[in-house]
Short mmCIF file of C-alpha atoms and ligand atoms in Angstrom, two decimals:
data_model
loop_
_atom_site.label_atom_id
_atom_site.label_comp_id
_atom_site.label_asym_id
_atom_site.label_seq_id
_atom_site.Cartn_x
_atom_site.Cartn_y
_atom_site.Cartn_z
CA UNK A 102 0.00 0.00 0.00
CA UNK A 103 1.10 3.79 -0.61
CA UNK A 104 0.11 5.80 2.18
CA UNK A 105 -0.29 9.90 2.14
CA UNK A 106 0.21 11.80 5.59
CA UNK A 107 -0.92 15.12 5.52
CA UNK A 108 0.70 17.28 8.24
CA UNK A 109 3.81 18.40 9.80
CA UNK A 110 4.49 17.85 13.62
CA UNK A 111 5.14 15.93 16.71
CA UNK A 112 1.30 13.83 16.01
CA UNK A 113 2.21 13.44 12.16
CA UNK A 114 5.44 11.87 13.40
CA UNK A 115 3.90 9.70 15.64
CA UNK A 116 1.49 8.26 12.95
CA UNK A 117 3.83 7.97 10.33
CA UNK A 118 6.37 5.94 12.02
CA UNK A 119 2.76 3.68 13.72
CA UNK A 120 2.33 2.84 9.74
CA UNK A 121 5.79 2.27 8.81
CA UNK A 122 5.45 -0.58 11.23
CA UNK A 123 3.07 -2.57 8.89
CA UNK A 124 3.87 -4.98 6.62
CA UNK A 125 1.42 -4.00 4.58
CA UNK A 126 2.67 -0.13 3.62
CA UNK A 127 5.08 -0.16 0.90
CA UNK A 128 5.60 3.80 0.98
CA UNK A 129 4.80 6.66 2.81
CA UNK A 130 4.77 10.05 1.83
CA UNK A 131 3.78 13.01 4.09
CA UNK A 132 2.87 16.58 2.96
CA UNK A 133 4.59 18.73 4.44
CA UNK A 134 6.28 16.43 6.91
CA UNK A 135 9.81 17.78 8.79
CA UNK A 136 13.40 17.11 9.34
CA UNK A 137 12.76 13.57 11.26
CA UNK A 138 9.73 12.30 9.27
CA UNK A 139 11.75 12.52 6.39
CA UNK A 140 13.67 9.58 7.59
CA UNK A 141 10.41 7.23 7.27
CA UNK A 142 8.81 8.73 4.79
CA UNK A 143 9.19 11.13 1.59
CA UNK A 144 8.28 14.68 2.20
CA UNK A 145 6.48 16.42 -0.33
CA UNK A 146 6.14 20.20 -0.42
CA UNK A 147 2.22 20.82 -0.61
CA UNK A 148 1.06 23.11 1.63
CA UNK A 149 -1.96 20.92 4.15
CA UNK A 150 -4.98 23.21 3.10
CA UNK A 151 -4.29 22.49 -0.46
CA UNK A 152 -7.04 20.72 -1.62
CA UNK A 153 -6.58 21.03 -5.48
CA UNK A 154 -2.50 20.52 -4.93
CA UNK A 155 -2.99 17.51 -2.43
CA UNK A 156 -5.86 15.76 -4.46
CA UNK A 157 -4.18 16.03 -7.94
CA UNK A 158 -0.86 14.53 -5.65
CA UNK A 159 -3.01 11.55 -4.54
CA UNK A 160 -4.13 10.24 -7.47
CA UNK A 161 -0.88 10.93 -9.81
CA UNK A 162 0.92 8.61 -7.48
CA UNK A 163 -1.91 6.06 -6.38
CA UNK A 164 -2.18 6.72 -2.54
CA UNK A 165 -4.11 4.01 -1.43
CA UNK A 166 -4.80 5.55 2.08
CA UNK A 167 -4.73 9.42 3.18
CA UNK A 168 -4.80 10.29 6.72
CA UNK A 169 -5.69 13.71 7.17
CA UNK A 170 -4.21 14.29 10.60
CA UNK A 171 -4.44 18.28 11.95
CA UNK A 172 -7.99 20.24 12.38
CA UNK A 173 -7.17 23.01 9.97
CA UNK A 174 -7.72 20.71 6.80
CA UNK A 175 -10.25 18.94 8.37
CA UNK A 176 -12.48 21.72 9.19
CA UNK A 177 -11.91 23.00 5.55
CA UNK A 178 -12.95 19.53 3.79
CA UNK A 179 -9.49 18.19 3.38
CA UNK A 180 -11.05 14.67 3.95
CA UNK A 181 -14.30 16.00 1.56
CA UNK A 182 -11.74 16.61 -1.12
CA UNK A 183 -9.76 13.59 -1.12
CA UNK A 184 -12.76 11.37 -0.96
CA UNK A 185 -14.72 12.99 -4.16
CA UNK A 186 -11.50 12.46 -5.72
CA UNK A 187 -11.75 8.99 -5.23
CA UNK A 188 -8.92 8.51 -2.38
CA UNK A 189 -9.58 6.68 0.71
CA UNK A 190 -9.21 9.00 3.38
CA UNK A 191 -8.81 8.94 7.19
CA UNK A 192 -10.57 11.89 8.85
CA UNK A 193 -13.85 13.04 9.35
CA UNK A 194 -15.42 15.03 7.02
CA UNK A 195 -16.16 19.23 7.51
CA UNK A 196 -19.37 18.70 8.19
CA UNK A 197 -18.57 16.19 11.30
CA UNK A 198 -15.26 18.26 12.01
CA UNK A 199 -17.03 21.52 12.85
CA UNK A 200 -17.40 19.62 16.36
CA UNK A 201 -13.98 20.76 17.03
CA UNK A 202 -14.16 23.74 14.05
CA UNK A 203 -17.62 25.83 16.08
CA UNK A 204 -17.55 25.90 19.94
CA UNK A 205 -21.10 26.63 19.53
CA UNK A 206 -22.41 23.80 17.49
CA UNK A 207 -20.61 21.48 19.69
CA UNK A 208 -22.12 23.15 23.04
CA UNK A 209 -25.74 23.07 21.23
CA UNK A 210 -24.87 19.97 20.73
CA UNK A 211 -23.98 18.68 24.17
CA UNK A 212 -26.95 20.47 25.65
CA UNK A 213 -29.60 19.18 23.10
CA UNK A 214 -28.54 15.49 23.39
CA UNK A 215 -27.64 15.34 27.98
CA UNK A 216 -23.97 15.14 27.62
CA UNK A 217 -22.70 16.79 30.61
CA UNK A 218 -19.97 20.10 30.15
CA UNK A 219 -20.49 23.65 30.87
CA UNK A 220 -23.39 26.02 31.24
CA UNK A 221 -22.89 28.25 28.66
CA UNK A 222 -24.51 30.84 26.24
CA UNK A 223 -23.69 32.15 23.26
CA UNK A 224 -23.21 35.69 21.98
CA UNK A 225 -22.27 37.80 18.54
CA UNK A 226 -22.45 41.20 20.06
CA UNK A 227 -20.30 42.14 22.77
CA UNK A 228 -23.10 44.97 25.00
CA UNK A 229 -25.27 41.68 25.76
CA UNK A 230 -22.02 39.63 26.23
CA UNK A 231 -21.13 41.68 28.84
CA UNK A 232 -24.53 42.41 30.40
CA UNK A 233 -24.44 38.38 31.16
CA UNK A 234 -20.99 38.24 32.36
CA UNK A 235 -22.16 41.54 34.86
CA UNK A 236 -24.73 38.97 36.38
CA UNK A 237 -22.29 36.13 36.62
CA UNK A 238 -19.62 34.81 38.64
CA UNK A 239 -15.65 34.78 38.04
CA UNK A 240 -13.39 33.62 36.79
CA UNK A 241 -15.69 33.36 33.90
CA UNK A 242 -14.61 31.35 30.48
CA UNK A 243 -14.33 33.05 27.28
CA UNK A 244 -14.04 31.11 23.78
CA UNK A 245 -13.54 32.26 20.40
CA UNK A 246 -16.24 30.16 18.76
CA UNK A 247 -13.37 29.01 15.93
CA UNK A 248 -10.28 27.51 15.62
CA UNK A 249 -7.99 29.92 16.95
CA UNK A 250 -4.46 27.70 17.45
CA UNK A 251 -5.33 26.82 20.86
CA UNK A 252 -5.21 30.61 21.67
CA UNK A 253 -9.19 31.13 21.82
CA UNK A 254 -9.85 30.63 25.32
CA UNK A 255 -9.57 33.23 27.81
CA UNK A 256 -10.40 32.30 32.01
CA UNK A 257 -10.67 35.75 33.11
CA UNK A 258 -10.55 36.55 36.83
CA UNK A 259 -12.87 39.63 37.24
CA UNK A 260 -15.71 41.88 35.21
CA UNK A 261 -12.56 43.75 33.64
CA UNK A 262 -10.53 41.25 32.03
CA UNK A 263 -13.91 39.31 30.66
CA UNK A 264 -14.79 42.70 28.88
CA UNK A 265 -11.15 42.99 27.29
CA UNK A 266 -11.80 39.47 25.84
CA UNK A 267 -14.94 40.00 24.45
CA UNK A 268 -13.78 43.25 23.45
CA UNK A 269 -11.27 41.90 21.51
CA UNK A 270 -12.94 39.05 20.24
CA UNK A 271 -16.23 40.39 18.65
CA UNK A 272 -15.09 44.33 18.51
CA UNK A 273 -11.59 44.11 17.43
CA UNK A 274 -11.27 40.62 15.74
CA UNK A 275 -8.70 39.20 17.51
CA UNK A 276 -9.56 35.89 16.04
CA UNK A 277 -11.10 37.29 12.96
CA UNK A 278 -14.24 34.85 11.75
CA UNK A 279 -13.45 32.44 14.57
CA UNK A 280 -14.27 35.19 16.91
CA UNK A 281 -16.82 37.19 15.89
CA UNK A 282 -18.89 34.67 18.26
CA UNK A 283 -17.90 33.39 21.57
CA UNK A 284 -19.02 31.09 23.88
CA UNK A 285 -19.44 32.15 28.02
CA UNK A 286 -19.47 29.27 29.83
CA UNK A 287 -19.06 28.16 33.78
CA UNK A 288 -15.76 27.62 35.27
CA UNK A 289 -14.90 23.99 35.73
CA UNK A 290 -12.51 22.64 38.00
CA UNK A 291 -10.97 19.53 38.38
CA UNK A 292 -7.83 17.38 36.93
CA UNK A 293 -8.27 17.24 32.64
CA UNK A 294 -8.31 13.83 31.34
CA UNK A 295 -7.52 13.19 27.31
CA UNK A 296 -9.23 10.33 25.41
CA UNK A 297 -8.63 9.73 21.76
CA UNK A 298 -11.09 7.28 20.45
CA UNK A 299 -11.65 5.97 16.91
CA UNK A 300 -14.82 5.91 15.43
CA UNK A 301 -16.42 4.89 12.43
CA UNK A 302 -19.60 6.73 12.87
CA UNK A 303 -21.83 3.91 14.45
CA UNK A 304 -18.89 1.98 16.65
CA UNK A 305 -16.55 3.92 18.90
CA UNK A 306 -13.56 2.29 20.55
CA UNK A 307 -11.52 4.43 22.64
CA UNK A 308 -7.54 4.24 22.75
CA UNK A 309 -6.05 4.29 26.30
CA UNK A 310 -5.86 7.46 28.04
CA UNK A 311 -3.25 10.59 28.81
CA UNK A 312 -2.83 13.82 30.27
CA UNK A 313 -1.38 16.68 28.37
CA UNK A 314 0.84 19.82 30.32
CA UNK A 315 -0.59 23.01 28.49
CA UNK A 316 1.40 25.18 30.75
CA UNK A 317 4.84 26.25 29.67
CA UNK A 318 6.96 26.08 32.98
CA UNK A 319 7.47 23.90 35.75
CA UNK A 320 4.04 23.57 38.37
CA UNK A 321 1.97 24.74 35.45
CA UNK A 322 2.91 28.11 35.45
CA UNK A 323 3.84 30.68 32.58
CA UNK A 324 1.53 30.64 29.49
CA UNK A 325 -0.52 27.89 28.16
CA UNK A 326 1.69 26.16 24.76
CA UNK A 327 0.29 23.58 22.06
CA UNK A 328 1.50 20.95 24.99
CA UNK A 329 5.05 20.54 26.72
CA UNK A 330 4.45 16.77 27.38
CA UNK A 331 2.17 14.11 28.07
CA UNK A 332 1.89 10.82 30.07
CA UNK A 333 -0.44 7.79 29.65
CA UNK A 334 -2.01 6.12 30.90
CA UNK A 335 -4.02 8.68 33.55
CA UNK A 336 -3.81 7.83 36.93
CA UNK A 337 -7.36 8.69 37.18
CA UNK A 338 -9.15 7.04 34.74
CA UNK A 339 -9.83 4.26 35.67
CA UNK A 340 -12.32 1.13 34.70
CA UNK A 341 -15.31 3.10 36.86
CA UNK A 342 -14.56 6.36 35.30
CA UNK A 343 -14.22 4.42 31.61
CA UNK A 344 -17.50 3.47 31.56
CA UNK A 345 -19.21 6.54 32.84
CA UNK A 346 -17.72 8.04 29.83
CA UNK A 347 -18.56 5.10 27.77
CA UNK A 348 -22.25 5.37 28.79
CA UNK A 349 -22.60 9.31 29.38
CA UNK A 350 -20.16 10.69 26.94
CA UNK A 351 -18.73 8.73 24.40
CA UNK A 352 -21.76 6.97 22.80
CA UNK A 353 -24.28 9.58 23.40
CA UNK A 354 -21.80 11.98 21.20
CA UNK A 355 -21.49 9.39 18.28
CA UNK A 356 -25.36 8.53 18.34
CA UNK A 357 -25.80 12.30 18.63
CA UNK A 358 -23.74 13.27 15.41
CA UNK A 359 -25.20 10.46 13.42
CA UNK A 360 -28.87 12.03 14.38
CA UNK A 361 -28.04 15.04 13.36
CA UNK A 362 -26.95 13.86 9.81
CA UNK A 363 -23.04 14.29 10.64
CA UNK A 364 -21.74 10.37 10.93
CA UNK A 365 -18.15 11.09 12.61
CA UNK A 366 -15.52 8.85 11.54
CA UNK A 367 -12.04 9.48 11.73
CA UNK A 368 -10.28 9.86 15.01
CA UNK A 369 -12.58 12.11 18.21
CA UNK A 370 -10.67 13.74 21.07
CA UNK A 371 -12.70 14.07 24.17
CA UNK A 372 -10.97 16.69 26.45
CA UNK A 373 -12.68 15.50 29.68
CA UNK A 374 -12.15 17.23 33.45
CA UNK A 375 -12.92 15.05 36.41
CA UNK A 376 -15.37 17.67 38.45
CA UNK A 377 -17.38 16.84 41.92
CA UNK A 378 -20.45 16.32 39.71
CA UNK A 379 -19.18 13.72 37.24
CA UNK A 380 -16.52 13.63 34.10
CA UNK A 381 -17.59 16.50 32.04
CA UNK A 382 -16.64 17.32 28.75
CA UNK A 383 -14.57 20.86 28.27
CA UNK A 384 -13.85 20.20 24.42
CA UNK A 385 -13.85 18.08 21.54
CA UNK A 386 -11.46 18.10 18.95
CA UNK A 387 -11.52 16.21 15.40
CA UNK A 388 -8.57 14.65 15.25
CA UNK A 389 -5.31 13.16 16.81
CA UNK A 390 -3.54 15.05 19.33
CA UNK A 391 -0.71 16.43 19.40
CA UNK A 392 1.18 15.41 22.07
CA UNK A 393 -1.36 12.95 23.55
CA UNK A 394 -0.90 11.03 20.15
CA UNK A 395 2.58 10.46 21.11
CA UNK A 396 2.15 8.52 23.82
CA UNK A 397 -0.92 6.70 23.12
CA UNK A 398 0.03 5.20 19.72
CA UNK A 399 3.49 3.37 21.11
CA UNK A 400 1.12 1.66 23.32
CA UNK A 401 -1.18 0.21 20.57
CA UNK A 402 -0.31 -3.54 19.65
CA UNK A 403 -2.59 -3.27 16.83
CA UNK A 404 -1.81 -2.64 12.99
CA UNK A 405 -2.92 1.02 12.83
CA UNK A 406 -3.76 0.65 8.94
CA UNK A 407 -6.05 -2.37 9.96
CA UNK A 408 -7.90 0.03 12.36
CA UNK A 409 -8.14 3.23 9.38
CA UNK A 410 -9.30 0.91 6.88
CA UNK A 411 -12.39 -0.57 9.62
CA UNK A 412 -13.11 3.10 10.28
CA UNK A 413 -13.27 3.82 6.48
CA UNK A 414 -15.52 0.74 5.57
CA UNK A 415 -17.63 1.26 8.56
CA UNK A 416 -16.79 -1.94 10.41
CA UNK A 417 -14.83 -0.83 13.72
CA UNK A 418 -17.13 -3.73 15.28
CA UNK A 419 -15.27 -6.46 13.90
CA UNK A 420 -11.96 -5.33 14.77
CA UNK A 421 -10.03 -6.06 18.13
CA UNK A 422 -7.74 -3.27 19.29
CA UNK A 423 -5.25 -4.46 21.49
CA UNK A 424 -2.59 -2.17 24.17
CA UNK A 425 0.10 -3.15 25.67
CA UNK A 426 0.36 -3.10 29.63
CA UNK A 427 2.68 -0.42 30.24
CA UNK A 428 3.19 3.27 30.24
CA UNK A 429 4.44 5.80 28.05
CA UNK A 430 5.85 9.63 28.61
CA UNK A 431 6.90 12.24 26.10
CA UNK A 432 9.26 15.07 27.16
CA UNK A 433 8.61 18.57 24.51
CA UNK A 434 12.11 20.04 23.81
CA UNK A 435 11.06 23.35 23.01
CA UNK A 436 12.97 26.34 21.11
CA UNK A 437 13.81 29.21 23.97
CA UNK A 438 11.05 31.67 24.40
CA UNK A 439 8.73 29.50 23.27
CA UNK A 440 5.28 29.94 22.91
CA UNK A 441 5.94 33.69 22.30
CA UNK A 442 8.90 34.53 20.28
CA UNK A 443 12.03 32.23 19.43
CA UNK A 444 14.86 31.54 16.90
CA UNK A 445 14.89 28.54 14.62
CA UNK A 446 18.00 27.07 12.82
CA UNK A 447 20.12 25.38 15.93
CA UNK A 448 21.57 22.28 15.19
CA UNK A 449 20.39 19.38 17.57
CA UNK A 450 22.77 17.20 18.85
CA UNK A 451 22.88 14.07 20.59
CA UNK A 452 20.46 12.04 18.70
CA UNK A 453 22.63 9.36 17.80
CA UNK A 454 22.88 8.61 21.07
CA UNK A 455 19.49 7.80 22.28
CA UNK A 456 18.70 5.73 18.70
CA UNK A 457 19.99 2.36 19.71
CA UNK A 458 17.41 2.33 22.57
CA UNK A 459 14.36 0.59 21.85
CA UNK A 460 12.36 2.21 25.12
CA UNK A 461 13.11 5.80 23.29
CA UNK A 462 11.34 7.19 20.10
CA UNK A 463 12.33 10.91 19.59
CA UNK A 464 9.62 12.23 17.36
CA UNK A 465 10.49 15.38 15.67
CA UNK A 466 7.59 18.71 15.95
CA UNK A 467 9.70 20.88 14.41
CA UNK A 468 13.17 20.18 12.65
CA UNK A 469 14.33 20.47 9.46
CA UNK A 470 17.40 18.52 8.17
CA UNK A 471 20.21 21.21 7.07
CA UNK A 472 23.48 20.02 5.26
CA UNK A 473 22.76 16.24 6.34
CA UNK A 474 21.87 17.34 9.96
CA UNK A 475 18.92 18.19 11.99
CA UNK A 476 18.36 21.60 12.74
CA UNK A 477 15.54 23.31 15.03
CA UNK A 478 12.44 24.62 12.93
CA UNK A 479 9.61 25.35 15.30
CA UNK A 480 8.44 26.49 18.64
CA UNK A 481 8.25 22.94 20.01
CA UNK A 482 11.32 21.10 18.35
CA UNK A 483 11.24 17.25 19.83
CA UNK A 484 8.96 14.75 21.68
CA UNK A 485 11.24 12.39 23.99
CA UNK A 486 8.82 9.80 24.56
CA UNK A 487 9.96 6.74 26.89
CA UNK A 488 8.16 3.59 27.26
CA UNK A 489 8.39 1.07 30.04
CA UNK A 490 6.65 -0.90 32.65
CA UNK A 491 5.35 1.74 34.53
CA UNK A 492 4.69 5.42 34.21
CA UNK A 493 7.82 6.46 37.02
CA UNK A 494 10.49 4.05 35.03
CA UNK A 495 9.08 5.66 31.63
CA UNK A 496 10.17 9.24 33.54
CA UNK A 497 13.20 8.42 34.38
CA UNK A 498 13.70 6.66 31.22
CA UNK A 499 12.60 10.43 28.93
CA UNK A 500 14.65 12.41 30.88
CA UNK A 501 17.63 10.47 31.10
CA UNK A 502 17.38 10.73 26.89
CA UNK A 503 16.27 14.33 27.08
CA UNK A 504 19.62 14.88 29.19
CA UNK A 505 21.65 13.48 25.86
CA UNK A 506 20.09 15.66 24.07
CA UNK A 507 21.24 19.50 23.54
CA UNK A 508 20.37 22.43 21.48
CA UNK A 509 21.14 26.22 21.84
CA UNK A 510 18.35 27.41 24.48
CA UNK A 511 16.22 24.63 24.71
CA UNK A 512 14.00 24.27 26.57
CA UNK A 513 11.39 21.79 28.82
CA UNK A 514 9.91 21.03 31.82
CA UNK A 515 10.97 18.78 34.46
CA UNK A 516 7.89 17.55 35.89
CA UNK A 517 6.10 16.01 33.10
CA UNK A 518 4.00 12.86 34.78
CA UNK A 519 4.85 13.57 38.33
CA UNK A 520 1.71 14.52 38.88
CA UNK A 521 -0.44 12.30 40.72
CA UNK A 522 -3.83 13.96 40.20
P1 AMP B 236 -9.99 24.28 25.06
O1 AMP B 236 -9.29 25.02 23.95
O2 AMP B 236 -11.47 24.30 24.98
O3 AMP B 236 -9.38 22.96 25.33
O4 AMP B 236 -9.58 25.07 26.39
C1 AMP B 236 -8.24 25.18 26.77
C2 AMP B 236 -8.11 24.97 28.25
O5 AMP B 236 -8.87 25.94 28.96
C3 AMP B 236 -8.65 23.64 28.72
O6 AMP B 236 -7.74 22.60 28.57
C4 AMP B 236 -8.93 23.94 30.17
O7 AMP B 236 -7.75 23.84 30.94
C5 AMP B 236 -9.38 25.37 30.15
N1 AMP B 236 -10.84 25.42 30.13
C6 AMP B 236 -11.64 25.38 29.04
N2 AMP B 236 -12.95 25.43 29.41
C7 AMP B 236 -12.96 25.50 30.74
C8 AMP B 236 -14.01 25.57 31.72
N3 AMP B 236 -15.29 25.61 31.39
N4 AMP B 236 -13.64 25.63 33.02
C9 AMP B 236 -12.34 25.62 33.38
N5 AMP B 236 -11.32 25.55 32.52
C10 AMP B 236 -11.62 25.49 31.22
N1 LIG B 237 -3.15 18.44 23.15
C1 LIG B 237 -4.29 19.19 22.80
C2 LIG B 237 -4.65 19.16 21.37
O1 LIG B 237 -4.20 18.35 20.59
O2 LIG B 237 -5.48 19.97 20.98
#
């Protein structure tokens, strides 16, 4: 089989190297791909909301499988596309993606069909906006109703900072279109809980679980990043909390989207917090993620090609998905100054030394490969993920590789999976 990967990162990494693994890919390309992908597969230059470029690239070469892995693409009909065009494609399709692509379609949707999240309303004029948020309590949560890079959501502590958002949002298009409507909602508290699951629209079988670290510095402080590491499985989730989510979340959402005419099949994040009053759902996104994906997937015993193709035909049921009984934890290298401003271009060393160790898979976010050596190209640069038999040994295990490691002012956090909430 030829496989197309469409993306660039840490996730697309992750995938690609999952499908190298089965004897039944001959060839994998990924558009655009980076510096480390390019070892496993052949990068080709299309840009990943290139429909016309990407489609035309599919068929000239006879991709037998395209995974469409970030939202952007998604959202926009990437899988759509790909599909009329006669490809196979892994990803749901824009009119099942705007559950990650419009906070307010997926709220309507949560409250119309009992899943439990958020009381929320929604607003496209800022004077009403704030006339709710005057009768409210704080901190009060503010969402750009789009996709907005992660950047969208705003927990603002008093009346003053939730007018600035709003403000900025609907006023002064922060966000442009993905703004110009935002979702209040109640602040939640409680530890956050990732669960990728894959679905095929009637079936859903979730993957094992993991916790992301949004915050850029040690203790979760400093300002929230696409993810500086991740651990699974959760200490938290366990078979009790499962199948509450099974039964309260996770099916009702699939039945829910098929009702309303949107079959999702492709890969659905549930971003889940663990409140006083039950596992509630803060977001869903469409897709993968990135850097939950990297730890999840190293755990999965199954051929990841058998599980696409079930999804695509719309026979998940027949499939057995099998994980191994351990633990994985991946370790973001970032660029300094990272998430705000940062240099690109370092060259990475020590990578030779953590290859010959089959616990360690460095998976490259953002490299590029610059007279025959890799080179820093992003904000976040590497994922050290470590497996083992337990999630402390798989600590140890990333950091000691993460110490062998170096680049010019790189930067991570030393606390990834220590903690025990
Ligand atoms: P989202 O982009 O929806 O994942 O939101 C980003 C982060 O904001 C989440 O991972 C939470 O940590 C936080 N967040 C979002 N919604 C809420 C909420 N209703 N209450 C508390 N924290 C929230
Ligand atoms: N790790 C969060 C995301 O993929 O959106």
């Amino acid at each position: 089989m030829k496989v197309l990967v469409i993306g660039s990162g840490g996730r697309e990494h992750t995938i690609v190297w999952k499908i190298a693994q089965s004897p039944k890919v001959d060839k994998i390309y990924c558009a655009p791909g980076n510096g480390g992908i390019s070892e496993l597969a052949e990068c080709v230059d299309i840009n990943v909301m290139d429909k016309e470029k990407m489609t035309a690239f599919a068929k000239e070469n006879s991709i037998d499988l395209a995974v469409v892995a970030p939202d952007d693409p998604l959202v926009d009909g990437m899988a759509d596309a790909l599909e009329a065009a006669g490809i196979r494609a892994f990803g749901p399709k824009a009119n099942a993606a705007i559950i990650e692509g419009s906070k307010a379609f997926s709220k309507e949707l949560m409250k119309k069909y009992n899943i439990p999240t958020a009381n929320y309303e929604v607003f496209t004029e800022s004077a009403p906006a704030i006339e709710y948020l005057k009768k409210g309590t704080f901190p009060a949560v503010i969402k750009a109703d789009g996709l907005a890079l992660g950047k969208g959501v705003i927990i603002a502590q008093n009346l003053a900072e939730a007018e600035d958002a709003v403000h900025e949002m609907i006023d002064n298009g922060k966000f442009g279109k993905s703004g110009s409507r935002v979702v209040i909602e109640d602040y939640l508290t409680g530890p956050e809980v990732s669960v990728l699951a894959f679905t095929d629209g009637k079936t859903v079988k979730p993957m094992v679980s993991a916790q992301d670290h949004k915050r850029a510095y040690d203790n979760d402080e400093g300002l929230n990043t696409g993810g500086m590491g991740t651990f699974s499985p959760s200490r938290l989730y366990d078979k009790a909390k499962a199948d509450e989510c099974m039964e309260n979340i996770f099916m009702p959402t699939i039945k829910a989207m098929a009702a309303e005419g949107r079959p999702f099949k492709g890969v659905l994040y549930f971003g889940l917090m663990m409140t006083d009053s039950g596992v509630k759902v803060i977001e869903y996104n469409c897709r993968f993620g990135d850097p939950e994906t990297q730890v999840v997937l190293p755990r999965l015993k199954t051929d990841l090609v058998d599980i696409m193709e079930a999804v695509i035909d719309e026979r998940l049921d027949e499939i057995d998905i099998e994980w191994e009984d351990n633990a994985a934890v991946c370790v973001v290298m970032a660029s300094g100054g990272y998430p705000v401003k940062y240099e690109k271009g370092y060259e990475i060393s020590g990578l030779d030394d953590v290859r010959d160790d089959n616990d360690i898979i460095v998976f490259h976010a953002g490299t590029a490969v610059k007279d025959g050596r890799f080179v820093t190209n992003g904000g976040r640069v590497l994922g050290v993920t470590a497996v083992a038999e337990n999630l402390d040994k798989a600590i140890e295990k990333a950091y000691t590789a993460v110490d062998k490691i170096h680049f010019k002012d790189a930067h991570f956090r030393h606390d990834i999976g220590i903690k025990k909430y």
